[in-house]
Coordinates of C-alpha atoms in Angstrom, one line a residue:
M1 CA -75.9 -32.6 -43.3
F2 CA -78.7 -30.1 -42.5
C3 CA -78.3 -30.7 -38.8
W4 CA -74.6 -30.3 -39.1
G5 CA -74.9 -27.0 -40.9
R6 CA -77.5 -25.8 -38.3
E7 CA -75.0 -26.6 -35.5
I8 CA -72.3 -24.6 -37.2
C9 CA -74.7 -21.6 -37.6
Y10 CA -75.6 -21.9 -33.9
R11 CA -72.0 -21.9 -32.8
I12 CA -71.2 -18.9 -35.0
K13 CA -74.1 -17.0 -33.5
K14 CA -73.0 -17.8 -30.0
Y15 CA -69.4 -16.7 -30.8
I16 CA -70.7 -13.4 -32.3
E17 CA -72.9 -12.8 -29.2
K18 CA -69.9 -13.4 -26.8
S19 CA -67.7 -11.3 -29.0
M20 CA -70.1 -8.4 -28.7
L21 CA -69.6 -8.4 -24.9
K22 CA -65.8 -8.3 -25.0
G23 CA -65.6 -4.6 -25.5
F24 CA -69.0 -3.1 -24.7
A25 CA -70.4 -0.6 -24.4
N26 CA -70.6 1.2 -27.7
M27 CA -74.2 1.8 -27.2
I28 CA -76.7 1.1 -24.3
M29 CA -80.4 1.3 -25.2
L30 CA -83.2 1.4 -22.7
K31 CA -86.7 0.8 -23.9
G32 CA -89.7 1.2 -21.7
I33 CA -87.8 0.3 -18.5
S34 CA -90.2 0.2 -15.5
K35 CA -89.6 -0.9 -11.9
A36 CA -92.0 -1.0 -9.0
Y37 CA -91.6 -1.9 -5.3
T38 CA -94.6 -0.8 -3.3
D39 CA -95.0 2.1 -5.7
N40 CA -93.7 2.6 -9.3
V41 CA -90.1 3.9 -9.1
L42 CA -89.3 3.9 -12.8
K43 CA -92.1 4.5 -15.3
G44 CA -91.2 3.5 -18.9
I45 CA -87.7 4.9 -19.1
S46 CA -86.3 5.0 -22.6
Y47 CA -82.9 6.4 -23.4
Q48 CA -79.6 5.8 -25.2
F49 CA -76.1 5.9 -23.7
E50 CA -73.0 5.9 -25.8
A51 CA -69.3 5.1 -25.1
G52 CA -67.0 8.1 -24.8
K53 CA -69.5 10.2 -23.0
I54 CA -70.2 11.3 -19.4
Y55 CA -73.9 11.3 -18.4
V56 CA -75.2 12.9 -15.3
I57 CA -78.6 11.8 -13.9
K58 CA -80.0 14.4 -11.6
G59 CA -83.0 14.5 -9.3
V60 CA -84.1 14.6 -5.7
S61 CA -83.7 11.7 -3.3
G62 CA -86.1 8.9 -4.0
C63 CA -86.7 9.8 -7.7
G64 CA -85.3 6.5 -9.0
K65 CA -81.6 7.4 -9.7
S66 CA -80.1 4.5 -7.8
T67 CA -82.7 2.0 -9.1
L68 CA -81.8 3.1 -12.7
L69 CA -78.1 2.6 -12.0
N70 CA -78.8 -0.8 -10.4
I71 CA -80.6 -1.9 -13.6
L72 CA -77.7 -0.5 -15.8
G73 CA -75.2 -2.4 -13.7
G74 CA -77.1 -5.7 -13.7
L75 CA -77.7 -5.7 -10.0
E76 CA -81.5 -5.4 -10.5
T77 CA -82.9 -7.9 -13.0
D78 CA -86.5 -7.8 -12.0
Y79 CA -87.9 -5.1 -14.2
S80 CA -90.1 -4.7 -17.3
G81 CA -88.9 -3.3 -20.6
E82 CA -85.8 -3.9 -22.6
Y83 CA -82.1 -3.3 -21.7
L84 CA -80.2 -3.6 -25.0
L85 CA -76.4 -3.6 -25.1
D86 CA -75.2 -3.1 -28.7
G87 CA -78.6 -4.4 -29.8
M88 CA -78.6 -7.5 -27.7
A89 CA -81.0 -7.9 -24.7
V90 CA -79.2 -8.3 -21.4
K91 CA -82.0 -10.5 -20.2
S92 CA -81.2 -13.0 -22.9
Y93 CA -77.6 -13.6 -21.7
D94 CA -76.7 -17.0 -20.4
K95 CA -74.9 -17.3 -17.1
K96 CA -71.3 -16.9 -18.4
Q97 CA -72.3 -13.9 -20.6
F98 CA -74.0 -12.2 -17.7
E99 CA -70.9 -12.7 -15.5
H100 CA -68.7 -11.3 -18.2
F101 CA -71.1 -8.4 -18.6
R102 CA -71.0 -7.6 -14.9
R103 CA -67.2 -7.8 -14.8
K104 CA -67.0 -5.0 -17.3
I105 CA -68.8 -2.6 -15.0
G106 CA -67.2 -0.4 -12.3
Y107 CA -69.1 0.9 -9.4
V108 CA -68.5 4.0 -7.2
F109 CA -70.9 4.6 -4.3
Q110 CA -71.5 7.4 -1.8
N111 CA -69.5 5.5 0.8
S112 CA -66.1 4.1 -0.2
L113 CA -67.0 0.6 1.4
L114 CA -63.4 -0.2 1.9
I115 CA -62.6 -3.1 4.3
S116 CA -61.3 -1.3 7.4
N117 CA -58.9 -4.1 8.6
L118 CA -56.9 -4.0 5.3
T119 CA -54.6 -1.4 3.9
I120 CA -55.6 0.5 0.8
R121 CA -53.2 -1.6 -1.3
Q122 CA -54.6 -4.9 0.2
N123 CA -58.2 -3.7 -0.5
L124 CA -57.4 -3.1 -4.1
L125 CA -55.3 -6.3 -4.5
F126 CA -58.1 -8.4 -3.2
I127 CA -60.5 -7.1 -5.9
K128 CA -57.8 -7.8 -8.6
N129 CA -54.2 -8.8 -8.0
V130 CA -52.7 -6.3 -10.4
P131 CA -50.1 -4.4 -8.4
E132 CA -48.5 -2.5 -11.4
L133 CA -51.9 -1.3 -12.6
I134 CA -52.8 -0.2 -9.1
E135 CA -49.6 1.8 -8.9
E136 CA -50.2 3.4 -12.2
Y137 CA -53.8 4.5 -11.4
A138 CA -52.7 5.7 -7.9
G139 CA -50.0 7.9 -9.6
M140 CA -52.6 9.2 -12.0
L141 CA -55.0 10.1 -9.2
K142 CA -52.2 11.3 -7.0
V143 CA -52.8 8.9 -4.1
S144 CA -49.7 6.7 -4.3
H145 CA -48.6 7.9 -0.8
L146 CA -51.9 6.5 0.6
L147 CA -51.6 2.9 -0.5
D148 CA -50.1 1.6 2.7
K149 CA -52.4 3.4 5.0
F150 CA -55.7 2.1 6.5
P151 CA -59.1 3.5 5.3
E152 CA -59.7 5.2 8.7
Q153 CA -56.5 7.3 8.1
L154 CA -57.8 8.8 4.9
S155 CA -60.2 11.7 4.4
G156 CA -63.5 11.3 2.6
G157 CA -62.2 12.7 -0.6
E158 CA -59.1 10.4 -0.5
R159 CA -61.3 7.3 0.1
Q160 CA -63.5 8.2 -2.9
R161 CA -60.4 8.5 -5.1
I162 CA -59.4 5.0 -3.9
S163 CA -62.9 3.7 -4.7
F164 CA -62.5 5.0 -8.3
I165 CA -59.2 3.0 -8.6
R166 CA -61.2 0.0 -7.4
A167 CA -63.7 0.6 -10.1
L168 CA -61.0 1.1 -12.8
I169 CA -58.7 -1.9 -12.1
N170 CA -61.1 -4.3 -13.9
S171 CA -60.8 -2.1 -17.0
P172 CA -64.6 -1.4 -17.1
S173 CA -66.5 -0.2 -20.1
L174 CA -69.3 1.2 -18.0
I175 CA -68.6 3.2 -14.8
L176 CA -71.5 3.9 -12.6
A177 CA -71.2 6.4 -9.8
D178 CA -74.1 6.7 -7.3
E179 CA -73.9 10.0 -5.4
P180 CA -70.1 9.9 -5.2
T181 CA -69.8 13.3 -3.6
A182 CA -72.8 13.3 -1.2
S183 CA -70.6 13.1 1.9
L184 CA -67.8 15.5 0.6
D185 CA -67.3 19.2 0.9
N186 CA -67.3 21.5 -2.1
L187 CA -63.6 21.4 -2.7
N188 CA -63.4 17.6 -2.7
S189 CA -66.5 17.4 -4.8
W190 CA -64.9 19.6 -7.5
Q191 CA -61.8 17.5 -7.3
I192 CA -63.7 14.3 -7.8
A193 CA -65.5 15.8 -10.8
E194 CA -62.1 16.8 -12.4
M195 CA -60.9 13.3 -11.7
L196 CA -63.9 11.8 -13.5
R197 CA -63.2 14.0 -16.4
S198 CA -59.6 12.7 -16.5
I199 CA -60.6 9.0 -16.5
S200 CA -63.1 9.4 -19.3
N201 CA -62.1 8.1 -22.7
A202 CA -63.5 6.8 -25.9
E203 CA -63.6 3.2 -24.6
N204 CA -65.8 3.8 -21.6
C205 CA -69.1 5.3 -20.6
L206 CA -69.6 7.2 -17.3
I207 CA -73.0 7.6 -15.7
I208 CA -73.2 9.6 -12.6
A209 CA -76.3 9.8 -10.3
T210 CA -76.3 12.9 -8.2
H211 CA -78.4 15.8 -6.9
E212 CA -75.4 18.2 -6.9
N213 CA -74.2 20.6 -9.6
C214 CA -70.5 19.9 -9.4
F215 CA -70.6 17.5 -12.4
D216 CA -72.5 19.8 -14.7
N217 CA -69.4 21.2 -16.4
I218 CA -68.0 17.8 -17.3
A219 CA -71.2 16.2 -18.4
D220 CA -72.0 15.5 -22.1
E221 CA -75.6 15.1 -21.2
I222 CA -77.5 16.0 -18.0
I223 CA -80.7 13.9 -17.6
C224 CA -83.2 15.2 -15.1
L225 CA -85.2 12.3 -13.6
D226 CA -88.6 13.4 -12.2
Y227 CA -90.0 10.6 -10.0
G228 CA -89.6 7.8 -12.5
I229 CA -89.8 9.6 -15.8
I230 CA -87.2 11.5 -17.8
G231 CA -87.8 15.2 -17.7
K232 CA -85.4 17.8 -19.2
V233 CA -82.3 16.6 -21.0
T234 CA -79.4 19.1 -21.4
K235 CA -76.6 18.5 -23.8
N236 CA -73.5 20.3 -22.9
R237 CA -71.9 21.8 -26.1
L238 CA -68.8 22.8 -24.2
C239 CA -68.0 19.1 -24.0
D240 CA -68.4 18.3 -27.7
S241 CA -64.7 18.8 -28.4
R242 CA -63.6 16.9 -25.2
E243 CA -63.1 13.6 -27.0
S244 CA -61.0 15.1 -29.7
N245 CA -58.9 17.1 -27.3
L246 CA -58.6 15.2 -24.1
L247 CA -58.5 11.7 -25.6
L248 CA -55.8 12.7 -28.0
D249 CA -53.7 13.8 -25.0
R250 CA -54.6 11.0 -22.6
G251 CA -56.0 8.1 -24.7
K252 CA -52.9 6.1 -24.8
Q253 CA -52.2 6.7 -21.2
Q254 CA -55.6 5.5 -20.2
T255 CA -55.7 2.3 -22.3
A256 CA -52.2 1.2 -21.5
P257 CA -52.7 0.5 -17.8
A258 CA -55.7 -1.7 -18.6
M259 CA -53.4 -4.2 -20.3
S260 CA -50.9 -4.5 -17.4
G261 CA -51.0 -6.7 -14.3
S262 CA -51.2 -10.4 -13.9
G263 CA -54.8 -10.5 -12.8
K264 CA -54.2 -13.4 -10.5
K265 CA -56.5 -13.6 -7.5
F266 CA -55.2 -12.2 -4.2
S267 CA -54.6 -15.1 -1.8
L268 CA -57.9 -15.9 0.1
L269 CA -56.0 -17.2 3.1
K270 CA -53.9 -14.0 3.2
F271 CA -57.1 -11.9 3.0
I272 CA -58.7 -13.8 5.8
M273 CA -55.7 -13.6 8.1
L274 CA -55.4 -9.9 7.5
R275 CA -59.2 -9.3 7.8
N276 CA -59.3 -11.2 11.2
S277 CA -56.4 -9.2 12.5
K278 CA -57.3 -6.1 14.4
M279 CA -55.2 -3.3 13.0
K280 CA -54.1 -0.4 15.2
S281 CA -53.5 3.0 13.8
S282 CA -49.8 2.2 14.1
C283 CA -50.3 -0.6 11.7
K284 CA -49.4 -3.3 14.2
A285 CA -51.6 -6.3 14.3
R286 CA -53.1 -7.9 17.4
S287 CA -53.9 -11.6 17.4
M288 CA -57.4 -13.0 17.2
N289 CA -59.3 -12.9 20.5
P290 CA -58.7 -16.3 22.0
L291 CA -61.9 -16.1 24.1
K292 CA -63.9 -16.5 20.9
L293 CA -62.3 -19.9 20.4
L294 CA -63.0 -21.1 24.0
P295 CA -66.4 -22.8 23.5
T296 CA -65.3 -24.7 20.4
T297 CA -61.9 -25.6 22.1
L298 CA -63.7 -27.0 25.2
I299 CA -66.1 -29.1 23.2
L300 CA -63.2 -30.6 21.1
L301 CA -61.2 -31.1 24.3
V302 CA -64.0 -33.1 25.9
L303 CA -64.4 -35.2 22.8
L304 CA -60.7 -35.9 22.7
F305 CA -60.7 -37.1 26.3
C306 CA -63.8 -39.3 25.6
L307 CA -61.9 -40.8 22.7
A308 CA -58.8 -41.3 24.9
V309 CA -60.8 -42.9 27.8
Q310 CA -62.4 -45.3 25.3
N311 CA -59.2 -46.0 23.5
N312 CA -57.3 -46.6 26.7
A313 CA -60.1 -48.0 28.8
Q314 CA -59.2 -51.7 28.6
A315 CA -55.4 -51.0 29.2
E316 CA -56.3 -48.8 32.2
Y317 CA -58.7 -51.5 33.6
I318 CA -56.1 -54.2 33.2
K319 CA -53.4 -51.9 34.7
S320 CA -55.5 -51.3 37.8
V321 CA -56.2 -55.0 38.2
E322 CA -52.6 -55.9 37.7
E323 CA -51.6 -53.7 40.6
R324 CA -53.7 -55.9 42.8
Y325 CA -53.7 -59.3 41.3
P326 CA -51.4 -61.7 39.3
L327 CA -53.6 -61.2 36.2
T328 CA -51.7 -63.1 33.5
V329 CA -51.0 -66.2 35.7
F330 CA -53.6 -68.9 35.5
C331 CA -54.0 -72.7 35.2
L332 CA -54.5 -74.6 32.0
A333 CA -55.5 -78.2 31.4
E334 CA -52.8 -80.2 29.6
N335 CA -54.9 -80.3 26.4
Q336 CA -55.5 -76.6 26.5
Y337 CA -51.9 -75.9 27.0
N338 CA -50.9 -78.2 24.0
D339 CA -53.4 -76.3 21.8
L340 CA -52.3 -72.8 22.7
S341 CA -48.6 -73.4 23.0
H342 CA -48.4 -74.0 19.2
E343 CA -49.5 -70.5 18.5
Y344 CA -48.2 -68.5 21.5
D345 CA -45.1 -68.3 23.7
I346 CA -46.5 -69.4 27.2
F347 CA -44.2 -69.7 30.2
V348 CA -44.9 -72.7 32.4
Y349 CA -44.5 -73.0 36.2
D350 CA -44.0 -76.7 36.9
N351 CA -45.0 -78.1 40.3
Y352 CA -41.8 -78.8 42.2
V353 CA -41.9 -79.8 45.9
I354 CA -39.5 -80.9 48.6
P355 CA -41.1 -83.9 50.3
S356 CA -41.5 -83.6 54.1
E357 CA -43.8 -85.3 56.7
E358 CA -43.6 -82.2 58.9
F359 CA -44.7 -79.5 56.5
A360 CA -45.5 -78.8 52.9
C361 CA -42.7 -77.1 50.9
L362 CA -44.4 -75.5 47.8
P363 CA -43.0 -73.4 44.8
L364 CA -43.2 -69.7 45.2
F365 CA -43.6 -68.0 41.8
Y366 CA -41.7 -64.9 40.9
E367 CA -42.9 -61.8 42.8
K368 CA -45.3 -60.3 40.1
D369 CA -46.7 -63.7 39.4
S370 CA -47.3 -64.8 43.0
G371 CA -50.5 -64.0 44.9
L372 CA -48.5 -63.8 48.0
S373 CA -47.0 -60.5 46.9
Y374 CA -50.4 -58.7 46.7
G375 CA -53.0 -57.5 49.1
G376 CA -51.1 -57.7 52.3
V377 CA -51.0 -61.5 52.4
I378 CA -47.6 -61.3 54.0
K379 CA -48.3 -60.1 57.5
Y380 CA -44.7 -59.7 58.7
G381 CA -41.7 -59.1 56.5
D382 CA -41.4 -58.9 52.7
F383 CA -41.4 -61.0 49.6
P384 CA -38.1 -63.0 49.3
E385 CA -35.4 -61.2 47.4
S386 CA -32.6 -63.9 47.5
F387 CA -32.1 -67.5 46.6
D388 CA -32.2 -68.8 50.2
E389 CA -35.1 -66.8 51.6
I390 CA -38.6 -68.3 52.2
I391 CA -42.1 -67.4 53.3
V392 CA -43.8 -69.5 56.1
N393 CA -47.2 -69.5 57.7
A394 CA -48.0 -69.2 61.4
V395 CA -48.7 -72.9 61.8
F396 CA -45.2 -73.7 60.6
L397 CA -43.8 -71.2 63.2
D398 CA -45.9 -72.7 66.0
S399 CA -44.5 -76.1 65.2
R400 CA -40.9 -74.9 65.3
F401 CA -40.8 -72.0 67.8
Q402 CA -43.4 -72.4 70.4
G403 CA -44.3 -69.3 72.4
V404 CA -42.3 -66.9 70.1
K405 CA -44.2 -63.9 68.8
Y406 CA -44.6 -63.9 65.1
E407 CA -43.1 -60.5 64.6
D408 CA -39.9 -61.7 66.3
C409 CA -39.5 -64.6 63.9
F410 CA -38.8 -62.4 60.9
G411 CA -35.2 -62.9 59.9
M412 CA -34.8 -66.2 61.8
E413 CA -33.1 -69.1 60.1
V414 CA -34.5 -72.7 59.6
I415 CA -33.0 -75.8 58.1
I416 CA -35.0 -77.5 55.3
D417 CA -33.6 -80.7 53.7
D418 CA -30.2 -80.0 55.1
Q419 CA -30.2 -76.4 53.7
M420 CA -30.3 -73.2 55.7
Y421 CA -33.0 -70.7 54.8
R422 CA -33.9 -67.3 56.2
I423 CA -37.5 -66.4 57.0
A424 CA -38.3 -63.3 54.8
G425 CA -42.1 -63.2 55.3
I426 CA -44.8 -64.6 57.5
I427 CA -48.4 -65.4 56.7
T428 CA -50.9 -65.5 59.5
D429 CA -54.2 -67.3 59.6
D430 CA -56.4 -64.2 59.9
L431 CA -56.6 -63.5 56.1
D432 CA -59.8 -62.2 54.6
D433 CA -61.6 -63.8 51.6
T434 CA -59.6 -61.7 49.0
Q435 CA -56.3 -62.6 50.6
V436 CA -57.3 -66.3 50.7
N437 CA -58.1 -66.1 47.0
L438 CA -54.7 -64.6 46.3
V439 CA -53.0 -67.6 48.0
F440 CA -55.1 -70.4 46.7
Y441 CA -55.7 -69.3 43.2
N442 CA -52.5 -71.3 42.6
V443 CA -53.7 -74.8 41.6
Y444 CA -50.6 -76.3 43.2
Y445 CA -51.7 -75.0 46.7
Q446 CA -55.2 -76.2 46.5
D447 CA -54.6 -79.5 48.4
Y448 CA -53.6 -77.6 51.5
W449 CA -55.1 -75.2 54.1
L450 CA -53.8 -72.4 56.2
D451 CA -54.0 -74.6 59.3
D452 CA -51.4 -76.8 57.6
P453 CA -47.7 -75.9 58.2
L454 CA -46.6 -74.3 54.9
V455 CA -43.2 -73.2 53.5
F456 CA -43.1 -71.3 50.2
M457 CA -39.6 -71.6 48.5
P458 CA -38.5 -69.4 45.5
Y459 CA -39.2 -71.2 42.3
D460 CA -35.7 -71.3 41.0
T461 CA -34.5 -72.7 44.4
I462 CA -37.1 -75.4 44.6
K463 CA -36.7 -76.3 40.9
Q464 CA -33.0 -77.0 41.6
R465 CA -33.5 -78.9 44.9
G466 CA -37.0 -80.3 44.8
E467 CA -38.9 -83.0 42.9
L468 CA -41.3 -82.5 40.0
V469 CA -44.9 -83.6 40.7
Q470 CA -47.2 -84.0 37.7
K471 CA -50.8 -82.6 38.0
P472 CA -53.6 -82.6 35.5
A473 CA -53.6 -78.8 35.5
I474 CA -50.5 -76.6 35.2
M475 CA -49.9 -73.0 36.1
V476 CA -48.8 -70.7 33.2
R477 CA -47.9 -67.1 32.6
F478 CA -49.1 -65.5 29.3
D479 CA -47.1 -62.2 28.9
G480 CA -49.1 -59.5 27.1
L481 CA -52.3 -61.5 27.1
Y482 CA -54.5 -58.5 27.4
D483 CA -52.4 -56.5 24.8
D484 CA -53.3 -59.0 22.1
K485 CA -57.0 -59.1 21.5
A486 CA -56.8 -62.2 19.2
A487 CA -54.7 -64.1 21.8
Y488 CA -57.1 -63.1 24.6
E489 CA -60.1 -64.3 22.6
S490 CA -58.3 -67.5 21.7
V491 CA -57.5 -68.3 25.4
K492 CA -60.9 -67.3 26.6
G493 CA -62.4 -69.5 23.9
A494 CA -60.5 -72.5 25.3
F495 CA -62.1 -71.9 28.7
H496 CA -65.6 -71.1 27.4
N497 CA -65.7 -68.6 30.3
E498 CA -63.5 -66.2 32.2
I499 CA -59.9 -67.2 32.3
S500 CA -59.6 -66.6 36.0
I501 CA -61.3 -64.9 38.9
W502 CA -59.2 -61.8 38.1
D503 CA -60.4 -61.9 34.5
A504 CA -64.0 -61.8 35.8
K505 CA -63.1 -58.7 37.7
V506 CA -61.6 -57.1 34.6
N507 CA -64.9 -57.8 32.6
T508 CA -66.9 -56.4 35.5
L509 CA -64.9 -53.2 35.6
K510 CA -65.1 -52.9 31.8
A511 CA -68.8 -53.2 31.9
I512 CA -69.1 -50.5 34.6
V513 CA -66.7 -48.1 32.9
N514 CA -68.2 -48.7 29.4
F515 CA -71.6 -47.9 31.0
I516 CA -70.2 -44.6 32.4
F517 CA -68.5 -43.9 29.1
A518 CA -71.8 -44.4 27.3
I519 CA -73.5 -41.9 29.6
I520 CA -70.6 -39.4 29.0
L521 CA -70.8 -39.9 25.3
L522 CA -74.6 -39.4 25.3
A523 CA -74.1 -36.2 27.3
V524 CA -71.4 -35.0 24.8
G525 CA -73.7 -36.0 21.9
V526 CA -76.5 -33.9 23.4
L527 CA -74.1 -31.0 24.0
S528 CA -72.8 -31.3 20.4
I529 CA -76.4 -31.1 19.0
I530 CA -77.0 -28.0 21.1
A531 CA -73.7 -26.6 20.1
L532 CA -74.6 -27.3 16.4
L533 CA -77.9 -25.4 16.8
F534 CA -76.1 -22.5 18.3
L535 CA -73.4 -22.7 15.6
K536 CA -76.0 -22.7 12.9
N537 CA -77.7 -19.7 14.4
E538 CA -74.4 -17.9 14.9
I539 CA -73.5 -18.5 11.2
Q540 CA -76.9 -17.3 10.0
L541 CA -76.6 -14.3 12.2
E542 CA -73.1 -13.6 11.0
L543 CA -74.3 -13.9 7.4
H544 CA -77.2 -11.6 8.1
Y545 CA -75.0 -8.9 9.6
R546 CA -72.4 -9.3 6.8
R547 CA -75.0 -9.3 4.0
R548 CA -74.0 -5.9 2.7
E549 CA -70.3 -6.7 2.8
I550 CA -71.1 -9.9 0.9
G551 CA -73.3 -8.1 -1.5
Y552 CA -70.8 -5.3 -2.2
L553 CA -68.0 -7.7 -2.7
Q554 CA -70.1 -9.2 -5.5
V555 CA -70.8 -5.7 -6.8
F556 CA -67.0 -5.2 -7.0
N557 CA -66.7 -8.3 -9.2
V558 CA -65.8 -10.8 -6.4
G559 CA -67.7 -13.9 -7.6
K560 CA -70.1 -15.9 -5.4
G561 CA -67.7 -18.8 -5.4
R562 CA -64.9 -16.7 -4.0
V563 CA -67.2 -15.0 -1.4
R564 CA -68.3 -18.5 -0.3
K565 CA -64.7 -19.6 0.0
I566 CA -63.9 -16.5 2.1
I567 CA -66.7 -17.2 4.6
I568 CA -65.9 -21.0 4.8
L569 CA -62.2 -20.4 5.2
E570 CA -62.8 -17.8 7.9
R571 CA -64.8 -20.3 9.9
M572 CA -62.5 -23.1 9.1
L573 CA -59.5 -21.0 10.3
K574 CA -61.2 -20.4 13.6
N575 CA -62.0 -24.2 13.9
V576 CA -58.5 -25.1 13.0
L577 CA -57.1 -22.8 15.7
A578 CA -59.6 -24.2 18.2
L579 CA -58.6 -27.8 17.1
I580 CA -54.9 -26.9 17.6
C581 CA -55.6 -25.4 21.0
A582 CA -57.7 -28.5 22.0
V583 CA -55.0 -31.0 20.9
G584 CA -52.4 -28.9 22.7
F585 CA -54.3 -28.8 25.9
Y586 CA -55.1 -32.5 25.6
G587 CA -51.4 -33.3 25.2
F588 CA -50.4 -31.1 28.1
I589 CA -53.1 -32.5 30.5
S590 CA -52.4 -36.1 29.4
L591 CA -48.6 -35.6 30.1
L592 CA -49.4 -34.2 33.5
L593 CA -51.7 -37.1 34.4
S594 CA -49.1 -39.6 33.1
L595 CA -46.3 -38.1 35.2
I596 CA -48.3 -37.4 38.3
A597 CA -50.9 -40.1 38.5
G598 CA -49.6 -42.7 36.1
I599 CA -52.8 -42.5 34.0
N600 CA -52.3 -43.3 30.3
L601 CA -54.5 -41.3 28.0
Y602 CA -52.4 -41.8 24.9
L603 CA -54.1 -41.5 21.5
P604 CA -52.4 -42.8 18.4
A605 CA -51.5 -40.2 15.8
I606 CA -53.9 -41.9 13.3
V607 CA -56.8 -41.5 15.7
I608 CA -56.0 -37.8 16.3
G609 CA -55.6 -37.3 12.5
L610 CA -59.0 -39.0 11.8
F611 CA -60.6 -36.9 14.6
A612 CA -59.2 -33.7 13.0
A613 CA -60.4 -34.7 9.6
I614 CA -63.9 -35.4 10.9
V615 CA -64.0 -32.1 12.8
L616 CA -62.8 -30.1 9.7
A617 CA -65.2 -31.9 7.4
Y618 CA -68.0 -31.2 9.9
S619 CA -66.9 -27.5 10.1
Y620 CA -66.9 -27.3 6.3
L621 CA -70.4 -28.7 5.9
V622 CA -72.0 -26.7 8.7
V623 CA -70.8 -23.5 7.1
Y624 CA -71.1 -24.5 3.4
L625 CA -74.8 -25.4 3.5
P626 CA -76.2 -22.2 5.1
C627 CA -73.7 -20.1 3.1
R628 CA -74.7 -21.7 -0.2
K629 CA -78.4 -21.0 0.6
F630 CA -77.6 -17.4 1.7
L631 CA -75.7 -16.6 -1.5
R632 CA -78.7 -17.6 -3.7
Q633 CA -80.1 -14.2 -2.8
S634 CA -79.7 -11.5 -5.5
I635 CA -77.1 -8.8 -5.0
I636 CA -79.7 -6.2 -4.8
D637 CA -81.5 -8.0 -2.0
L638 CA -78.2 -8.2 -0.1
I639 CA -77.2 -4.5 -0.4
S640 CA -80.7 -3.0 0.0
K641 CA -81.8 -4.8 3.2

């Protein structure tokens, strides 16, 4: 029961502490605040700031004004002494309390720090997506006509008015202005001072650091800072009645806008697209410089082609072999055929012959399946195209037509088994080894030699007119053998070796090309590692040069998580564009190679999708890790370096 009661008390205490932050600052108390860098900048500062008042901190450059404002705004947390907000030490806040505390602070600096590639409206919407509230404040500060212009089109005074709107749209309870008129002329300085008077109300506290006198008339208290210590403090009695007069006239007007607006975050993708567009003064956007995408695009393109070569390697090897040899026609023993025919559809060439004592009449397989149609085996004429055309060898011609030149025999007619046939092609006896292999790979021809008279008759013709001769081995054709990996392995397993001499050539080519591919892949891997190092350095350099932008975005209440998303999405956007370009170039070049050279570099959609997913995941990690480390730095370190 005691533990239960203590838990309730603890929760009530936390609720009260968080509730105290919701509407600060009724009172800010500094007790003995000291801060040192190489030298002491602040030396035991103690002071009290109240809501509804305007404070002006004056002093020469380097006296500690900015450091004091950084402590008041929670940017600088490494100090000694106590910073109490309504009696509670800011250093005791947990993470959520501290984030809430910082969200209730509005900052105005000497420079407007607006993002140049965004319009004024887009700058403000990015900080907080409250279009109605922005319109109201713009009307109050008489800058409505400037919202759709770019920062470079505004004067210094106009930009500072916009920076005040940026500070106000988060409905801050504490407004800190650090030298807001240092770069302005006298007229603009007085206008800014009057504007600050107009935005002051009972719910907020304004603290202005300056070395100018234009704010003296609007200040409730003027604090002179003398190199780290508080000197003279002047209380302006002319301002004592300001709250009772001005707030009665404007109080409702000032508090109403703070309640309007959706508060939803401005689209990060929209922000990145706008930021990466180069805006002209005419407000027309130019696209991202494509040359910046070229290195990444080339690396991705090389990787895509390596994948394509590997994915299509076997098909291309087989295609090249099929153009020279009857690759899918081979012989099987009867038992091998019986085992395989139960699983696969295998076409059988039976051994039909026409008996003759004068010559051997052998079956001629279909053109793509016959070795006689490859490699210039037919010396004169062509492969038969009709039912009654044949191929003969030189010995057959010598036995029939003595003294006739071979080239003159093309088209002559001969009678075989009482049927007339036309000589379509002639084989001579001067074949090289490859051509001999093309002829005699057929097991049905292996009982004969080129010095025997030979006649090759189309398979369908000899099947109809000849006799079937049984042999222990049969010739078969296995369509799509090399397209089905399981079938190929099954057939090869039946042989315990290469399926044919052509299959051996395929495996040799595969080994050579795989070796070349391994070398290319190794080279690409080395290049990728080098590119990774350059990319890492590029990201770190980019973060270094953007440190102030990143720091000031956090100052203006853009959280670290959102800043990290901006940086990651910017880099991811570039890589997505590079990936799209690489895939587009790959598709175009592949199509050209297919149409012109007949080279197939097709990659399935799932492979391209997986490749894209890996590239994007890699892109995310390579940015996320250094970005996460970089954002561990404090805001004050980012904006002061």
